[in-house]
Coordinates of C-alpha atoms and ligand atoms in Angstrom, one line a residue:
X1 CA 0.0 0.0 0.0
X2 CA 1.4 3.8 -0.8
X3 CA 2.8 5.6 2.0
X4 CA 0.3 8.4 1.1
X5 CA -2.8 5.9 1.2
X6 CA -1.5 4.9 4.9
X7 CA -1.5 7.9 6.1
X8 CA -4.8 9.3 4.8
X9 CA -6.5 5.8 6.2
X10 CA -5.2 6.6 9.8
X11 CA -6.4 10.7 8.8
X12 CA -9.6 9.1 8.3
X13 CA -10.2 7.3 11.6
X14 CA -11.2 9.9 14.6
X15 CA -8.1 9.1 17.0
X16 CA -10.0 9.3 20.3
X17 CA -12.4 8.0 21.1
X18 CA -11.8 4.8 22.8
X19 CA -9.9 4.4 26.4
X20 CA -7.2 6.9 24.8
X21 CA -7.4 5.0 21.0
X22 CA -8.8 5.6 17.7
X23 CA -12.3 5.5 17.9
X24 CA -12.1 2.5 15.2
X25 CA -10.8 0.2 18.0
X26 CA -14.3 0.4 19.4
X27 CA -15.8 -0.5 16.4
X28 CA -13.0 -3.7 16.3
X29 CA -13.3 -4.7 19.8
X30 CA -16.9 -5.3 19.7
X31 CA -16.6 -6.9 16.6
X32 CA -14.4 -9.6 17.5
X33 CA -15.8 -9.9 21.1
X34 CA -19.5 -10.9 19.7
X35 CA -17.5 -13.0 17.0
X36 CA -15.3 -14.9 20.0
X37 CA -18.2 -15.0 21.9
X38 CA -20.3 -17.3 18.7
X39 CA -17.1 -19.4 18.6
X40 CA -16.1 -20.1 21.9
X41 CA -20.1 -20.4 22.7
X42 CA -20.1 -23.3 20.3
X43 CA -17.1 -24.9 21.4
X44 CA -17.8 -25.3 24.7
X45 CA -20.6 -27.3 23.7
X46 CA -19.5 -28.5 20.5
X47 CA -17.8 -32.0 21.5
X48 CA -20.9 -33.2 23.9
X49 CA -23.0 -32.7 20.9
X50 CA -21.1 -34.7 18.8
X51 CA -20.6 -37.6 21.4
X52 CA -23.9 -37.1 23.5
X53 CA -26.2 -39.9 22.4
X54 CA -29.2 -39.0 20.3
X55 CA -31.2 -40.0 23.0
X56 CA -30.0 -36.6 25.0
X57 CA -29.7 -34.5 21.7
X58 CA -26.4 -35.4 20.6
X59 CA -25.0 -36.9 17.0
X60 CA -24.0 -40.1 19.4
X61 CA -20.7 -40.2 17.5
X62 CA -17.8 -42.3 19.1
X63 CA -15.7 -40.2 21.9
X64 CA -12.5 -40.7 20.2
X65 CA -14.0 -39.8 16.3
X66 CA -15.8 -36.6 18.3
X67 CA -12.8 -35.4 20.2
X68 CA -10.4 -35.5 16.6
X69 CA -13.3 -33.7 14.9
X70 CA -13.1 -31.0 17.2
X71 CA -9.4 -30.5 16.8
X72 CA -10.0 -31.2 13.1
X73 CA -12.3 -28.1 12.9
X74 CA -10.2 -26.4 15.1
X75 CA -7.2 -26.6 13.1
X76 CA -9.1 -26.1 9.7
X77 CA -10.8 -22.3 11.2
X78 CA -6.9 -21.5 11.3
X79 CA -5.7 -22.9 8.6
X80 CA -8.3 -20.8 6.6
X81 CA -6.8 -17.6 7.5
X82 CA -4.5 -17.8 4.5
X83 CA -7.1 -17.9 2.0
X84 CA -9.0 -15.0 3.7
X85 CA -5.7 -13.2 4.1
X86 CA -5.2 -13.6 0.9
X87 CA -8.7 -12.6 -0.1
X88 CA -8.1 -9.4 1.6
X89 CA -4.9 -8.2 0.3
X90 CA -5.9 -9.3 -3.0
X91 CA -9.3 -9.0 -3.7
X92 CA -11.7 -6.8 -1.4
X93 CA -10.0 -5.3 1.6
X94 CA -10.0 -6.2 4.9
X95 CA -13.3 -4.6 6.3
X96 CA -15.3 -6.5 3.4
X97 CA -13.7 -9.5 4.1
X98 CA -14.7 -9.2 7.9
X99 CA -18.2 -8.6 6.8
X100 CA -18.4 -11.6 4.7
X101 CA -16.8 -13.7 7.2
X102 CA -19.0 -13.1 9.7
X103 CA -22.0 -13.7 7.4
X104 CA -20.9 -16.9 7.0
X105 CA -20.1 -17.8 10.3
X106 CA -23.7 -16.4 11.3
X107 CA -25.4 -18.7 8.9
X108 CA -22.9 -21.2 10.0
X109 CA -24.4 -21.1 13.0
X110 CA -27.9 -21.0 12.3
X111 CA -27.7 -24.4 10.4
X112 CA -26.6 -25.9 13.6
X113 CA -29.4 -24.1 15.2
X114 CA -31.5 -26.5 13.3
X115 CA -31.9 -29.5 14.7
X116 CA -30.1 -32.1 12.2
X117 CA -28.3 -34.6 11.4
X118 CA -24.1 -35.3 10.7
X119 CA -24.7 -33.6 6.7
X120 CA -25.7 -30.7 8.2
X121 CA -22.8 -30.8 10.7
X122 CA -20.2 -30.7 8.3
X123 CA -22.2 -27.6 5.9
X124 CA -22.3 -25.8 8.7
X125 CA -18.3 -26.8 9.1
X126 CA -17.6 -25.4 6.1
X127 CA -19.5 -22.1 6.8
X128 CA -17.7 -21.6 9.8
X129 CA -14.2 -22.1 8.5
X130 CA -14.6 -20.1 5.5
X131 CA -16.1 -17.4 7.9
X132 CA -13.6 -17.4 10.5
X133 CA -11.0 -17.7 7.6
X134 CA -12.4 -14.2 6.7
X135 CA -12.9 -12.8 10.1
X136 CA -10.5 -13.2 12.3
X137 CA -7.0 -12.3 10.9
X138 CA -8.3 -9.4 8.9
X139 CA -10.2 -7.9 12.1
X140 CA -6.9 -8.1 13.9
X141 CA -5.2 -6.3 10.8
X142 CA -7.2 -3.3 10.8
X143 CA -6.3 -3.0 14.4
X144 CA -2.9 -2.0 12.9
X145 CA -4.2 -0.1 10.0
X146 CA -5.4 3.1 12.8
X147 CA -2.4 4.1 14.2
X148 CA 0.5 6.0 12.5
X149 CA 3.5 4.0 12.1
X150 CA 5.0 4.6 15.0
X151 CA 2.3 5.6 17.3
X152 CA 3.3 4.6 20.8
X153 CA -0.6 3.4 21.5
X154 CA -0.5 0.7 19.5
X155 CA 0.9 -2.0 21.9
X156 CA -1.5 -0.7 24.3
X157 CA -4.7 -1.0 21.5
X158 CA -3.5 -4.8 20.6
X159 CA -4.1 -5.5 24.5
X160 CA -7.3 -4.1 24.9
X161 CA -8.9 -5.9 21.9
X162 CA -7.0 -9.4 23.5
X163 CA -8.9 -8.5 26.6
X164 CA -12.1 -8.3 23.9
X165 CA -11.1 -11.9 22.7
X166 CA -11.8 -13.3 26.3
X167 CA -14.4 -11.4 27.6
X168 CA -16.3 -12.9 24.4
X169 CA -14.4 -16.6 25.2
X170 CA -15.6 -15.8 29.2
X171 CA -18.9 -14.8 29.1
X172 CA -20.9 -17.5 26.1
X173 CA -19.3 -20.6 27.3
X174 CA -21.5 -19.7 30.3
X175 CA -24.4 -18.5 28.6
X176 CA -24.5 -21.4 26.1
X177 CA -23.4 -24.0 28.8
X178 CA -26.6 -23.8 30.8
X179 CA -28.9 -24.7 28.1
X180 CA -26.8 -27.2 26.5
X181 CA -28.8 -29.9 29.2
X182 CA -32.3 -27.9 27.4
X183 CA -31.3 -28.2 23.3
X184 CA -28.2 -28.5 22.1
X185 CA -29.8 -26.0 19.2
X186 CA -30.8 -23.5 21.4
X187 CA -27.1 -23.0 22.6
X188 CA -25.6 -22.7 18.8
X189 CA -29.0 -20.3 17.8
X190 CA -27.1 -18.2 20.6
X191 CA -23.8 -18.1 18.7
X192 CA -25.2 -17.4 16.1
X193 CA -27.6 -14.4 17.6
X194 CA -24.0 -13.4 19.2
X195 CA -22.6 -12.9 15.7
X196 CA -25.4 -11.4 14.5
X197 CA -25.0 -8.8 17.1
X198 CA -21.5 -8.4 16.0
X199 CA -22.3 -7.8 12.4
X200 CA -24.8 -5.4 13.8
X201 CA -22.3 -3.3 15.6
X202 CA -19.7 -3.7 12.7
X203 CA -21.8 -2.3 10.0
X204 CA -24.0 0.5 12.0
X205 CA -20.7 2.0 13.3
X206 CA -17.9 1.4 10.6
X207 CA -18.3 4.2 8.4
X208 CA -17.8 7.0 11.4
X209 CA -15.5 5.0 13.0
X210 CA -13.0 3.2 10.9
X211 CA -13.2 5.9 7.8
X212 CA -11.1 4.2 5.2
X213 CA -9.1 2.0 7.3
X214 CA -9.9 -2.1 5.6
X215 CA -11.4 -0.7 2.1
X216 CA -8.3 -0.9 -0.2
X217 CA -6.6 -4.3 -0.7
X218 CA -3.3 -3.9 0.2
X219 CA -1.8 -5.4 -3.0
X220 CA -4.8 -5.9 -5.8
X221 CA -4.7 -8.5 -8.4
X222 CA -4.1 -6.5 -11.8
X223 CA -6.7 -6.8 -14.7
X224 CA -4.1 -9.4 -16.2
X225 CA -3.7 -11.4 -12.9
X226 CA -7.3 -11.5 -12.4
X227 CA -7.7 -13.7 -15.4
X228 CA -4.7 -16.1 -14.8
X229 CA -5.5 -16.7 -11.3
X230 CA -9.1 -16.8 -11.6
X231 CA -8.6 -19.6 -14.3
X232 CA -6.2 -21.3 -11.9
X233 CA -8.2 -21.3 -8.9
X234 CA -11.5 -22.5 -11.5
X235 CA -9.1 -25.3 -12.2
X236 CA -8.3 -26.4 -8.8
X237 CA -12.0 -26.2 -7.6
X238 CA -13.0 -28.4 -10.4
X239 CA -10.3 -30.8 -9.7
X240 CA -11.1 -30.8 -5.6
X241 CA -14.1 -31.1 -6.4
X242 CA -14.2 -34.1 -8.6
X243 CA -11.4 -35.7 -6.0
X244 CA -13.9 -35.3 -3.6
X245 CA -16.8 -36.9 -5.2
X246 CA -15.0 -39.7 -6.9
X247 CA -13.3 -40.4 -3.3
X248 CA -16.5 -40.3 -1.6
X249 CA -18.3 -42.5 -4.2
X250 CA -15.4 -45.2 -3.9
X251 CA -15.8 -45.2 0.0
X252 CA -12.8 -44.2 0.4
X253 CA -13.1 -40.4 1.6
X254 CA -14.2 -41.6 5.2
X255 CA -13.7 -39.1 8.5
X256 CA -11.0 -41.1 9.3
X257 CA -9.4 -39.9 6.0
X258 CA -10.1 -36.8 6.5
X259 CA -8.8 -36.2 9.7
X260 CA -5.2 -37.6 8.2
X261 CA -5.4 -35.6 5.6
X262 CA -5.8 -32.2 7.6
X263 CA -2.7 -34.0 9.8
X264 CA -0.8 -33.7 6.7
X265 CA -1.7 -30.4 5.8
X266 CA -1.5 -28.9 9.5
X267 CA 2.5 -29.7 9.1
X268 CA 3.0 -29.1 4.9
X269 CA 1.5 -25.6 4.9
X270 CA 3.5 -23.9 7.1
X271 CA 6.7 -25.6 5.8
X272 CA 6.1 -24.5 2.6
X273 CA 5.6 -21.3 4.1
X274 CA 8.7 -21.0 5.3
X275 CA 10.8 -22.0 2.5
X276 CA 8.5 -20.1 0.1
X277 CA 9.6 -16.3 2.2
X278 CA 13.2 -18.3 2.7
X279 CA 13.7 -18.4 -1.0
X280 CA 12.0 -15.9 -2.4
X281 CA 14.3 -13.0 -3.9
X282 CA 12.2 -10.3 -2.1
X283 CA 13.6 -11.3 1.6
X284 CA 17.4 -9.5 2.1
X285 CA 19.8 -11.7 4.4
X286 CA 19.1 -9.9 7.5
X287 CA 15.3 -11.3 6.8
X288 CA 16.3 -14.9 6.8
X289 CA 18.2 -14.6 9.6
X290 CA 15.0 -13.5 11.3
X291 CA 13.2 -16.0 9.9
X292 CA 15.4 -19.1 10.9
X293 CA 15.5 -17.6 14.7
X294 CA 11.6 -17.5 14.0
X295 CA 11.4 -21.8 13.2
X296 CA 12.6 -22.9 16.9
X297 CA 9.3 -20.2 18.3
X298 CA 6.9 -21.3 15.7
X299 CA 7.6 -25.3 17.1
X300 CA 7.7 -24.4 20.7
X301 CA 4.0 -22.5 19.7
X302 CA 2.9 -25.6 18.0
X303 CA 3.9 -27.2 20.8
X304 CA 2.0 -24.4 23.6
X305 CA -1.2 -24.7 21.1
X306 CA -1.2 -28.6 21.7
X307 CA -2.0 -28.6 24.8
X308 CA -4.0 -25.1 25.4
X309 CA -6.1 -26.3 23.0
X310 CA -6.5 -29.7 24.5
X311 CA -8.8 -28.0 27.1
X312 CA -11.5 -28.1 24.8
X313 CA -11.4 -31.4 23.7
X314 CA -9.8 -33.7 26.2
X315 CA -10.0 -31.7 29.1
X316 CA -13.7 -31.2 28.4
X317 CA -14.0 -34.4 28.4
X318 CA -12.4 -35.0 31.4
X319 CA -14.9 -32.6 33.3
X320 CA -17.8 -34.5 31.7
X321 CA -16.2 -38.1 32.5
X322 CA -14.0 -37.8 35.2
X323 CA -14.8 -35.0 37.4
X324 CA -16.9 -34.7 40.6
X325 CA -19.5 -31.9 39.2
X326 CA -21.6 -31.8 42.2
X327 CA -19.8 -30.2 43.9
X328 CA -19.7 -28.0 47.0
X329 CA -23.7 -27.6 46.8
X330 CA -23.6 -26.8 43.2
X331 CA -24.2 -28.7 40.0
X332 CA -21.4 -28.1 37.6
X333 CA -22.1 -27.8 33.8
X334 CA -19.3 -29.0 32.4
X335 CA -19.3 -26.8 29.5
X336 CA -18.5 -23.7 31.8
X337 CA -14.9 -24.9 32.6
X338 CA -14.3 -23.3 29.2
X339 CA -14.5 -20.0 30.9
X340 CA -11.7 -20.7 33.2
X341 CA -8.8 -19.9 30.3
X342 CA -10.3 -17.0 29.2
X343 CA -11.3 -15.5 32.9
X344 CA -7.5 -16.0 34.1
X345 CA -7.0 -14.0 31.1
X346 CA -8.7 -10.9 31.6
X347 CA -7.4 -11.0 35.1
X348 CA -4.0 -11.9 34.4
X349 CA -3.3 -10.0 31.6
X350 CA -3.0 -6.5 33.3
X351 CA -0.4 -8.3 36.4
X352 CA 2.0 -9.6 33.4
X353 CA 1.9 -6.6 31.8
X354 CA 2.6 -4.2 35.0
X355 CA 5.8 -6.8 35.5
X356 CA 6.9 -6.8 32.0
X357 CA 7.3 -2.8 32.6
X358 CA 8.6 -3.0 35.9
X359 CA 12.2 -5.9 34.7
X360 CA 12.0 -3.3 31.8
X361 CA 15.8 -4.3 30.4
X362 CA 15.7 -7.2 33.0
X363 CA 12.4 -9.0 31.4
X364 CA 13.1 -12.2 29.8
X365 CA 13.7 -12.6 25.8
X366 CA 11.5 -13.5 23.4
X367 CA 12.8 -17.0 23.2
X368 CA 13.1 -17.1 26.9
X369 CA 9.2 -15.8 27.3
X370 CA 8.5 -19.2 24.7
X371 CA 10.4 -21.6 26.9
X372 CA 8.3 -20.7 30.3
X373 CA 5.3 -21.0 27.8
X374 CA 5.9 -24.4 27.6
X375 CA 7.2 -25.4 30.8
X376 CA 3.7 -23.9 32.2
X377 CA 1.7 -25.5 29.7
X378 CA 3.9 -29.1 30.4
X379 CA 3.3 -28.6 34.2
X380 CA -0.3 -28.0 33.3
X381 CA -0.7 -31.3 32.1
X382 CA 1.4 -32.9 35.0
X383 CA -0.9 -31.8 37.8
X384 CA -3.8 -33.9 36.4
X385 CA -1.7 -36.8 37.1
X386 CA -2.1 -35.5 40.8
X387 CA -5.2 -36.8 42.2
X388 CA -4.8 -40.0 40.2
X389 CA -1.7 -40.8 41.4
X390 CA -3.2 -40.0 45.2
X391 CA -6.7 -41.2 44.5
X392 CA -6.7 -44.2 41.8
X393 CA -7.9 -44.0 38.5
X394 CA -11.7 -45.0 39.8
X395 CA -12.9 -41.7 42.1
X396 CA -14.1 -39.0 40.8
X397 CA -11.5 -36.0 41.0
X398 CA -11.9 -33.0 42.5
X399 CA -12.7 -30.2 39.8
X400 CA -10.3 -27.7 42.1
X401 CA -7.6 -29.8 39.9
X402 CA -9.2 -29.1 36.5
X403 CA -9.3 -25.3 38.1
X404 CA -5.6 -25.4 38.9
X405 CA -4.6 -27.1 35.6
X406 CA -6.3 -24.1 33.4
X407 CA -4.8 -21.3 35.7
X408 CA -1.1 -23.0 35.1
X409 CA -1.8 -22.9 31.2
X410 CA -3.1 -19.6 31.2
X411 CA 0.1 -18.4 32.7
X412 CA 2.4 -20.1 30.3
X413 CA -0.3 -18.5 27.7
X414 CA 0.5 -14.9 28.5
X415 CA 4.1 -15.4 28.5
X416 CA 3.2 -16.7 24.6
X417 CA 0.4 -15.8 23.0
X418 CA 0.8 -11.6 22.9
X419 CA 4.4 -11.6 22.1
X420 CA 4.0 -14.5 19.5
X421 CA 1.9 -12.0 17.8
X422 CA 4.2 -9.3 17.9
X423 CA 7.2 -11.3 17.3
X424 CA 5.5 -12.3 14.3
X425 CA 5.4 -8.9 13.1
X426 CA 8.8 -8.0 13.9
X427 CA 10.3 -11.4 12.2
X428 CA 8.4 -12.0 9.3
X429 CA 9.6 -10.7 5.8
X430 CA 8.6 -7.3 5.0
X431 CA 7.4 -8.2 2.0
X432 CA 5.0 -10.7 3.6
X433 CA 3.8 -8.6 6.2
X434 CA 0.0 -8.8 5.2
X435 CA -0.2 -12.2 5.8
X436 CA 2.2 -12.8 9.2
X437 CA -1.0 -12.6 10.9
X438 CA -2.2 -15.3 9.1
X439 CA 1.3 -17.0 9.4
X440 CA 1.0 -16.8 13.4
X441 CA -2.3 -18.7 13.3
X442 CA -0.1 -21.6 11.6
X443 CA 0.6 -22.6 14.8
X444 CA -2.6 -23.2 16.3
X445 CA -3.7 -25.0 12.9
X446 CA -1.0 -27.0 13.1
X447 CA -1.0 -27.6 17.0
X448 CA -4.5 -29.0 16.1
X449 CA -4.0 -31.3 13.2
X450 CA -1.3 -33.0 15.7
X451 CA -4.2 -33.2 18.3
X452 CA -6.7 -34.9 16.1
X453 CA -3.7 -37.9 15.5
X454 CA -3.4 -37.8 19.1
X455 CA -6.2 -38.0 20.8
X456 CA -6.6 -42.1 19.7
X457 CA -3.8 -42.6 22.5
X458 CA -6.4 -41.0 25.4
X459 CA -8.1 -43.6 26.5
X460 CA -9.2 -44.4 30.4
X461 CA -6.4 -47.1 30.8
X462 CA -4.0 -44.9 28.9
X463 CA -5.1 -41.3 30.8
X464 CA -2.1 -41.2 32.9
X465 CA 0.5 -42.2 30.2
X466 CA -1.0 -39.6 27.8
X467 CA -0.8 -36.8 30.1
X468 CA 2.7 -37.6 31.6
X469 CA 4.2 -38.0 28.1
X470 CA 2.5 -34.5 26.4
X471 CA 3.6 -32.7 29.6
X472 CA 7.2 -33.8 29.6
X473 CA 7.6 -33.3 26.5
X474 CA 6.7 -30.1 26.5
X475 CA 8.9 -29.4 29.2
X476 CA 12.0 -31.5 27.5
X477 CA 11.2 -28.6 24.7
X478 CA 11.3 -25.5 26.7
X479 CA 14.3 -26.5 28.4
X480 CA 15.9 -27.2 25.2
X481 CA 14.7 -23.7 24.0
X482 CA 15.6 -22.3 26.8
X483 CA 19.4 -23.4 26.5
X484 CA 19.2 -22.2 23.1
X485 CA 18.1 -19.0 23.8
X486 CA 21.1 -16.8 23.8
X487 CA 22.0 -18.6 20.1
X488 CA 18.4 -17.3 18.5
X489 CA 18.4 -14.2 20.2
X490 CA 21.4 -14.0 17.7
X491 CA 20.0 -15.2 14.8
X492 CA 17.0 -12.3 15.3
X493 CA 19.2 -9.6 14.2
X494 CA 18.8 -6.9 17.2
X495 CA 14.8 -7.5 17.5
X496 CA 13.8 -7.7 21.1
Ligands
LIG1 N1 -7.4 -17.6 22.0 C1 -6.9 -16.5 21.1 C2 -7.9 -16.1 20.2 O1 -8.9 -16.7 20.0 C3 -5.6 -16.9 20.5 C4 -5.8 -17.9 19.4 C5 -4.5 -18.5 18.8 O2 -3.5 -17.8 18.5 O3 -4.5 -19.7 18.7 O4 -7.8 -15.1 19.5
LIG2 N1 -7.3 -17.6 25.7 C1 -8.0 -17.8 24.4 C2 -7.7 -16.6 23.5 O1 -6.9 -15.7 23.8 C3 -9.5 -18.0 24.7 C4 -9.9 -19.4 25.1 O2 -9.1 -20.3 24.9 O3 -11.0 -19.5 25.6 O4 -8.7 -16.1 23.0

């Protein structure tokens, strides 16, 4: 994009407005806090549905088949952020591609609204994906688009629109939990009223708010590219689609093949990524420096994402299965242990950021802040082994330990997730800056596919095994980052 375009986008966008920020973060926050509220609202109920007998309004699919699903869906939302990244930079701009994502995602969740069958599962799949794919890197791109280059409030803005992410994740898993026992439909027609309110907001107050910020792609296809890659992508539909239907015919394309498939992807994508920006003439030396400090980071966050993400598939159903939820006088939904991550968040997030300022010099690297990442997020899955190892594998456990378990990810979380981001930024190629966001969320779609190969190994013989392996190994991996610290602080060139 011209320098002149930037800076008559961020002229454009009243730059007050909003706890000391451009009005447009407003606009952005409650955006993506009714869009994380539809997502993480489904979620939490998402795996019950598909493993809940029919008899209690679920699919009745097989625990293991629900729980890789969920991961398999999980990764797949991610993964989609390079098409809609790509749609964006290319095609319509940002702020149309956040209005047609969450269209999709709205209608995504209205068909699970209706009550159905598997078919009408996997549409509505599709919908979601596509819509998320859309959504959520671009919403979190025109959070960069309203400030000035150097305008010291951006940090500041990124933080308060993470704090939007969880109050969205906090508040529907509780919402949508307590009707899950009522209809299963009723608690995705909530998501799906939850992005409608989002859309809502996003369109009545764009205009005034964001001005032109998201309404020129940043690079646009030229008259002569349109027709090339048109044709190309017309090609490769055709060709998908006839894979699909002759695989599918044949018996062959079963979920089971599926969810290998995504495996594969999950891990191809982003290393043909990497050796795409490695290679490509448009990165100088100093770049691929950067970017081979960046491989170690984007493993230990593939790593991180393995296990945070497990909370929503095997830790879920470890409060259904294996967890006392009647508990001190109340009944437990199980769903609302999905607000746990997100509530340690919001109260979290402002204590690590008051002692990141206060080391100042003396705070830890970025490769150092990846390392206690993971040794949280191994510990995390270490005290679970706890009241097994005291209690047998037969008694219920306490949820306290579930509580604890959530808290010890969360911390590892903050010391990842927001400086991942911005480490992203900093590393990446400056001539694939549009789509680092998209490049971050690699991780998570690839922590995901790895889950959904996983998961066949949790089993309630193999419960104790599968957590003590994920959880050493995760701490095996940020010791080992940890040692190496000092050498990729090198290899980043002077970013910090
Ligand atoms: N939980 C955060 C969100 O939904 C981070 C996601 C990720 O990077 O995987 O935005
Ligand atoms: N902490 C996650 C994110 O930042 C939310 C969640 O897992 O519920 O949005």
């Amino acid at each position: 994009m011209a320098t002149i375009n930037k800076q008559k986008i961020v002229d454009s966008v009243p730059q007050k407005g909003f706890f000391g920020n451009p009005k447009g973060l407003f606009t952005l926050f409650f955006t993506e806090f009714w869009e994380r509220f539809s997502y993480y609202g489904m979620r939490a109920i998402l795996v019950y549905y598909m493993y809940y007998e029919v008899s209690k309004g679920g699919l009745g699919l097989e625990e293991t088949t629900a729980l890789a699903l969920v991961s398999i869906y999980g990764s797949l939302v991610y993964m989609s952020g390079i098409i809609g990244g790509w749609l964006a930079d290319r095609i319509f701009g940002t702020s149309k591609a956040v209005l047609y994502g969450g269209i999709l995602i709205m209608l995504g969740h209205i068909v699970l609204a209706v009550p159905g069958n598997l078919s009408m599962f996997f549409v509505s799949m599709v919908l979601i994906v596509l819509g998320t794919g859309l959504l959520k890197p671009n919403v979190s791109s025109i959070v960069g688009e309203i400030y000035v280059e150097n305008d010291e409030r951006r940090d500041s803005g990124f933080s308060i629109f993470y704090m939007g992410i969880n109050m969205g994740a906090f508040l529907s898993p509780l919402i949508v939990g307590s009707v899950m026992n009522y209809s299963f439909h009723l608690g995705f027609g909530i998501a799906a009223i939850g992005m409608l309110i989002g859309l809502i907001v996003f369109v009545a107050t764009k205009k005034k708010n964001l001005g032109l910020a998201g309404t020129f792609p940043a690079n646009p296809l030229s008259q002569n590219e349109k027709k090339k890659v048109f044709t190309k992508l017309g090609i490769a539909a055709l060709i998908i689609a006839a894979i699909i239907g002759i695989t599918a015919s044949a018996g062959i394309l079963t979920i089971e093949t599926f969810i290998n498939l995504v495996g594969i992807l999950g891990i191809v994508i982003p290393t043909l990524y990497f050796i795409f920006m490695y290679r490509s003439p448009k990165t100088t030396s100093v770049e691929r420096s950067r970017l081979l400090a960046y491989i170690p980071l984007f493993i230990a966050a593939v790593m991180f994402w393995a296990i945070q993400e497990q909370g929503a598939t095997i830790l879920a159903n470890y409060a259904d299965k294996r967890t006392q939820l009647n508990f001190a006088g109340i009944e437990i939904n199980p769903a609302w242990f999905q607000s746990l991550n997100p509530l340690f968040i919001i109260t979290l997030a402002p204590v690590f950021a008051w002692l990141w300022i206060k080391l100042g010099k003396r705070q830890p690297t970025i490769p150092q802040k990846f390392s206690i990442g993971l040794l949280f997020a191994g510990l995390s899955f270490l005290v679970i082994l706890l009241p097994v190892y005291f209690g047998g594998s037969d008694a219920l456990v306490n949820p306290l330990w579930l509580v604890l378990s959530y808290f010890l990810v969360v911390l590892g979380e903050l010391c990842l997730s927001p400086v991942g981001l911005s480490a992203t930024t900093k590393l990446a190629p400056a001539a694939f800056s549009a789509q680092t966001m998209s490049l971050w969320f690699l991780a998570s779609a690839a922590a995901q596919a790895l889950n959904a190969q996983i998961v066949r190994f949790y089993t309630p013989q193999t419960e104790m095994a599968y957590f003590g392996v994920i959880g050493v190994a995760s701490i095996v991996l940020g010791l080992a980052l940890m040692a190496l610290s000092p050498r990729i602080q090198g290899y980043m060139k002077g970013i910090r």
